[in-house]
CSV table of C-alpha atoms in Angstrom, one decimal:
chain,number,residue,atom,x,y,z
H,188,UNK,CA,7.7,-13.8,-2.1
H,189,UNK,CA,9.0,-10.5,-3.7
H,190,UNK,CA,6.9,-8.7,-5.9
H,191,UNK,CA,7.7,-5.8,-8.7
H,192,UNK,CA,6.6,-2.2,-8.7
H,193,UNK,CA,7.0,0.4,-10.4
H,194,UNK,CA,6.1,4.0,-9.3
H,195,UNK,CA,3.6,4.3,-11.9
H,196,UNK,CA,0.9,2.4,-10.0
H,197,UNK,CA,0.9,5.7,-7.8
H,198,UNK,CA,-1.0,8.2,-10.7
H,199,UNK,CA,-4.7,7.9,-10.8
H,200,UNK,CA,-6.1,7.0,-14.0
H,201,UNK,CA,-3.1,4.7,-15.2
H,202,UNK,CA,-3.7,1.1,-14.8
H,203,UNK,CA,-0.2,-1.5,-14.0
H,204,UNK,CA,0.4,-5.0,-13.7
H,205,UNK,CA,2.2,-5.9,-11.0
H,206,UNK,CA,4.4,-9.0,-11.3
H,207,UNK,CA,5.9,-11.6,-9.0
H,208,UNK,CA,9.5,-12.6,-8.8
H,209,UNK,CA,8.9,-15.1,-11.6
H,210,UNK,CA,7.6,-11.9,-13.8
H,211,UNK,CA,4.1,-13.3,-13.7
H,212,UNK,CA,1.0,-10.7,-13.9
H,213,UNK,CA,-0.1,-11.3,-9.9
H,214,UNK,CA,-2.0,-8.1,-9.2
H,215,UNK,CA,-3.3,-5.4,-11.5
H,216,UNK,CA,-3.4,-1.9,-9.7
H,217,UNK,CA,-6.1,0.2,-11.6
H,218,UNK,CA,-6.5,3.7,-10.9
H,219,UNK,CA,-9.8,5.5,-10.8
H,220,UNK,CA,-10.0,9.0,-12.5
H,221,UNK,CA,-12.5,11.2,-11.9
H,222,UNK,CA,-13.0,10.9,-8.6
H,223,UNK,CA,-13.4,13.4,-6.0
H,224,UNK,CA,-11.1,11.8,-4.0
H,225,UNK,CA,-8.2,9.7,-5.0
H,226,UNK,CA,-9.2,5.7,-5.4
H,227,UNK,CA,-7.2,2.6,-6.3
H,228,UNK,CA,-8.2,-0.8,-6.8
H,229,UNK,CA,-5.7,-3.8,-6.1
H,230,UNK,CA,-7.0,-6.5,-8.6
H,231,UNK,CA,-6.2,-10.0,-9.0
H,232,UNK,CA,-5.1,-11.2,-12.3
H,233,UNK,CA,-8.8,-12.2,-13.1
H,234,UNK,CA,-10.2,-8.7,-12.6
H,235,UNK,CA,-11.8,-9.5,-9.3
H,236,UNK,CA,-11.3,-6.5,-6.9
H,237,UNK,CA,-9.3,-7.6,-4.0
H,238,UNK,CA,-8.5,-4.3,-2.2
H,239,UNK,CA,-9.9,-0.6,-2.8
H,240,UNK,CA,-7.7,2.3,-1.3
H,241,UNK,CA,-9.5,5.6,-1.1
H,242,UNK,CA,-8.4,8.7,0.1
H,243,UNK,CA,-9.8,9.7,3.5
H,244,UNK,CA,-12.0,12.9,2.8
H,245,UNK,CA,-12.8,15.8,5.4
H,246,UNK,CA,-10.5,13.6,7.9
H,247,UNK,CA,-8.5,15.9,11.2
H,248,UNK,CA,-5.5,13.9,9.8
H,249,UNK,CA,-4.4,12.5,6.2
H,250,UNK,CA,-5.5,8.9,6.3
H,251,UNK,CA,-6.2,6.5,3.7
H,252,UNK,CA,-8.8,3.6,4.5
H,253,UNK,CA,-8.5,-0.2,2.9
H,254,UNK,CA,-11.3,-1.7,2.0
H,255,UNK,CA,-11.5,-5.5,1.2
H,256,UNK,CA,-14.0,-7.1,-1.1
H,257,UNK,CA,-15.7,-10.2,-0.3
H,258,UNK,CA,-18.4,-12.7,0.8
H,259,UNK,CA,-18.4,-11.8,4.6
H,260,UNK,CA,-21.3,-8.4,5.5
H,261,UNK,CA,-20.3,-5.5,3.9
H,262,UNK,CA,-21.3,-2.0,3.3
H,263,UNK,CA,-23.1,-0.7,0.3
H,264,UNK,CA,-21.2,-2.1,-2.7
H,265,UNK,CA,-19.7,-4.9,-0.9
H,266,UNK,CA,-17.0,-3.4,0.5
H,267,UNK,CA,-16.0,-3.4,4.2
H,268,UNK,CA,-13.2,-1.7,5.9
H,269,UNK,CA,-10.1,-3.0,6.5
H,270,UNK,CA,-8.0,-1.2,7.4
H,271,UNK,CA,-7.3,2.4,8.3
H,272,UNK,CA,-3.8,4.1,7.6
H,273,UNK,CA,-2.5,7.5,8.9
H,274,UNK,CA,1.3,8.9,9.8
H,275,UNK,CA,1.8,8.6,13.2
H,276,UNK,CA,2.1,12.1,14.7
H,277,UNK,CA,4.0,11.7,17.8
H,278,UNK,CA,7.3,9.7,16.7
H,279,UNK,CA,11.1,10.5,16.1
H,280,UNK,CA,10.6,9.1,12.9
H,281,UNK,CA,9.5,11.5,10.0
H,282,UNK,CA,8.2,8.3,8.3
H,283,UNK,CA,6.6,6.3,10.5
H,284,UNK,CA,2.6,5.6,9.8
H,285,UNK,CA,0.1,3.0,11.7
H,286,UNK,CA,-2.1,0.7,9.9
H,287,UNK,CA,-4.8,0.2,12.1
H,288,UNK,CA,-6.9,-3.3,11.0
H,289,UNK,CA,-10.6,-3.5,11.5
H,290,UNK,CA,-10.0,-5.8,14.3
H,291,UNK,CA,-7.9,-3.2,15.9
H,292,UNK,CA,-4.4,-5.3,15.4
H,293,UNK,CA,-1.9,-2.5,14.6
H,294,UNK,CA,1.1,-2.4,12.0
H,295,UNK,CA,4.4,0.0,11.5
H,296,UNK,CA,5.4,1.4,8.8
H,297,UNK,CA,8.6,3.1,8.8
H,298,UNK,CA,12.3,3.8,7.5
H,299,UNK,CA,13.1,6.4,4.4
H,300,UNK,CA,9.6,5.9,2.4
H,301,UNK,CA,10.2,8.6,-0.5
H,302,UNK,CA,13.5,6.5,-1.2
H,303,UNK,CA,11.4,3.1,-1.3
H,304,UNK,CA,13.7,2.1,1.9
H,305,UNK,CA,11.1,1.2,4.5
H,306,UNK,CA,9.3,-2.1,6.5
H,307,UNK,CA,6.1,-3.1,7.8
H,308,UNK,CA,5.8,-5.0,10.7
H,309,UNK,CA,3.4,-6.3,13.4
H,310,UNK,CA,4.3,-6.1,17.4
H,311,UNK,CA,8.1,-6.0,16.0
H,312,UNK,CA,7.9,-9.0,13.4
H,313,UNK,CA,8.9,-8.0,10.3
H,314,UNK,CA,5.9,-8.9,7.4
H,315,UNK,CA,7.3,-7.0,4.8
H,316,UNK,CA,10.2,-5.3,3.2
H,317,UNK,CA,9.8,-3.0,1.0
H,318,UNK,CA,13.2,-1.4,-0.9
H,319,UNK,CA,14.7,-0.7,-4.3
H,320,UNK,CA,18.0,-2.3,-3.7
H,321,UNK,CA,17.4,-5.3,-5.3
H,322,UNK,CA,16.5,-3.5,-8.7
H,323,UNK,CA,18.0,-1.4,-11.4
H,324,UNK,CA,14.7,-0.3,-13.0
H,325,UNK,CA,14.5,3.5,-13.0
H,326,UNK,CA,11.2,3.7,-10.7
H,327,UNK,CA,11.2,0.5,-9.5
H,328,UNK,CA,10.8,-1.5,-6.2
H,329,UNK,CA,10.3,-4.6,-4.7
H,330,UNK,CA,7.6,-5.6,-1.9
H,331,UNK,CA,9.1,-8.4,0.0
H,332,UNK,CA,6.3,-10.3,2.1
H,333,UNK,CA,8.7,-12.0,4.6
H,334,UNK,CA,5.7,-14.4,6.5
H,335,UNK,CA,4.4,-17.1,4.4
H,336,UNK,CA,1.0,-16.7,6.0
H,337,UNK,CA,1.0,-12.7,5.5
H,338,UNK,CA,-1.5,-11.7,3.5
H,339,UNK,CA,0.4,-10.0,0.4
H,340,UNK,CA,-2.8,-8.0,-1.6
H,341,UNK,CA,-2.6,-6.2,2.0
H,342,UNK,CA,1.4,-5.8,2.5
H,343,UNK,CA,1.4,-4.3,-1.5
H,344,UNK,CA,-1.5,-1.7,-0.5
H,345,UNK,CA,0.2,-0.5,2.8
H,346,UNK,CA,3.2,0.1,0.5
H,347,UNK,CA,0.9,1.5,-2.3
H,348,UNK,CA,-1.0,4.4,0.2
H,349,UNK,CA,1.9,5.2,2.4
H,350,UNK,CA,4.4,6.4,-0.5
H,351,UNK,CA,1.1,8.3,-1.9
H,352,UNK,CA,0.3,9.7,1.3
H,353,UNK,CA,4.2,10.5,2.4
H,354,UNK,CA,4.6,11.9,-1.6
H,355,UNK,CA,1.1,13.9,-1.0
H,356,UNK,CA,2.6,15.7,2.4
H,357,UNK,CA,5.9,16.4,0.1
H,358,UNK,CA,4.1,18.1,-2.1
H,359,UNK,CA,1.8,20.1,0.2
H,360,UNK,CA,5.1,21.2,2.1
């Protein structure tokens, strides 16, 4: 299932639907301003939090931590952690990052993230495909969760935190 995203989701304070290949509204991605540090939520199309993605503070390394709502014991607020994502240090890639589950499962993210040209995959499987090819919207890409039983609020915030995080590291040179 391919979903539609456009580069806007990534500014804090803007709020953007994010539609599925038959343009229907699947996940709203609202940004929090005000924050000390930055903080998305990935909602579903009832309002419902699904995922929060916060901006690791005071960490050795720029990570960002997933953190999924739910019935299961949580933290204060009812979050618990899900998943913790940081570039991996010692690759050949430039853009390669490890998401790092809660159950310590590891994914890899890499290829040519500022151009929206990269995959996520799991022990070499790929789970999602993430590129702008198959749009001409200025901005624009396409998360393509490959595995029907891949969980695809997840595969859209790896996608959503590494392009922050790789744009972030552009920025700060």
């Amino acid at each position: 299932m391919k979903y539609l995203v456009r580069d806007k989701v990534l500014a804090i304070g803007d709020d953007y639907w994010i539609e599925d290949e038959e343009g229907r509204h699947a996940f709203l991605v609202d940004g929090k301003a005000l924050r000390v540090r930055d903080t998305l939520e990935l909602k579903d199309p009832d309002g419902r939090i699904l995922i929060t993605l916060r901006e690791k503070m005071l960490s050795f390394r720029d990570a960002m931590t997933l953190e999924r709502w739910g019935p299961l014991p949580a933290v204060a607020g009812g979050e618990r952690r899900l998943a913790v994502i940081r570039r991996k240090r010692l690759s050949l890639l430039r853009n390669h990052y490890r998401v790092t589950l809660a159950d310590g499962t590891e994914l890899d993210v890499s290829g040519r993230i500022l151009d929206r040209e990269f995959k996520v995959e799991y022990e070499g499987e790929l789970l999602a495909l993430i590129s702008r090819r198959w749009y001409r919207i200025r901005d624009t890409y396409a998360v393509d969760v490959i595995r029907e039983d891949a969980d695809a609020a997840l595969q859209i915030a790896v996608a959503v935190c590494v392009i922050r995080m790789a744009e972030k590291e552009r920025e700060d040179g």
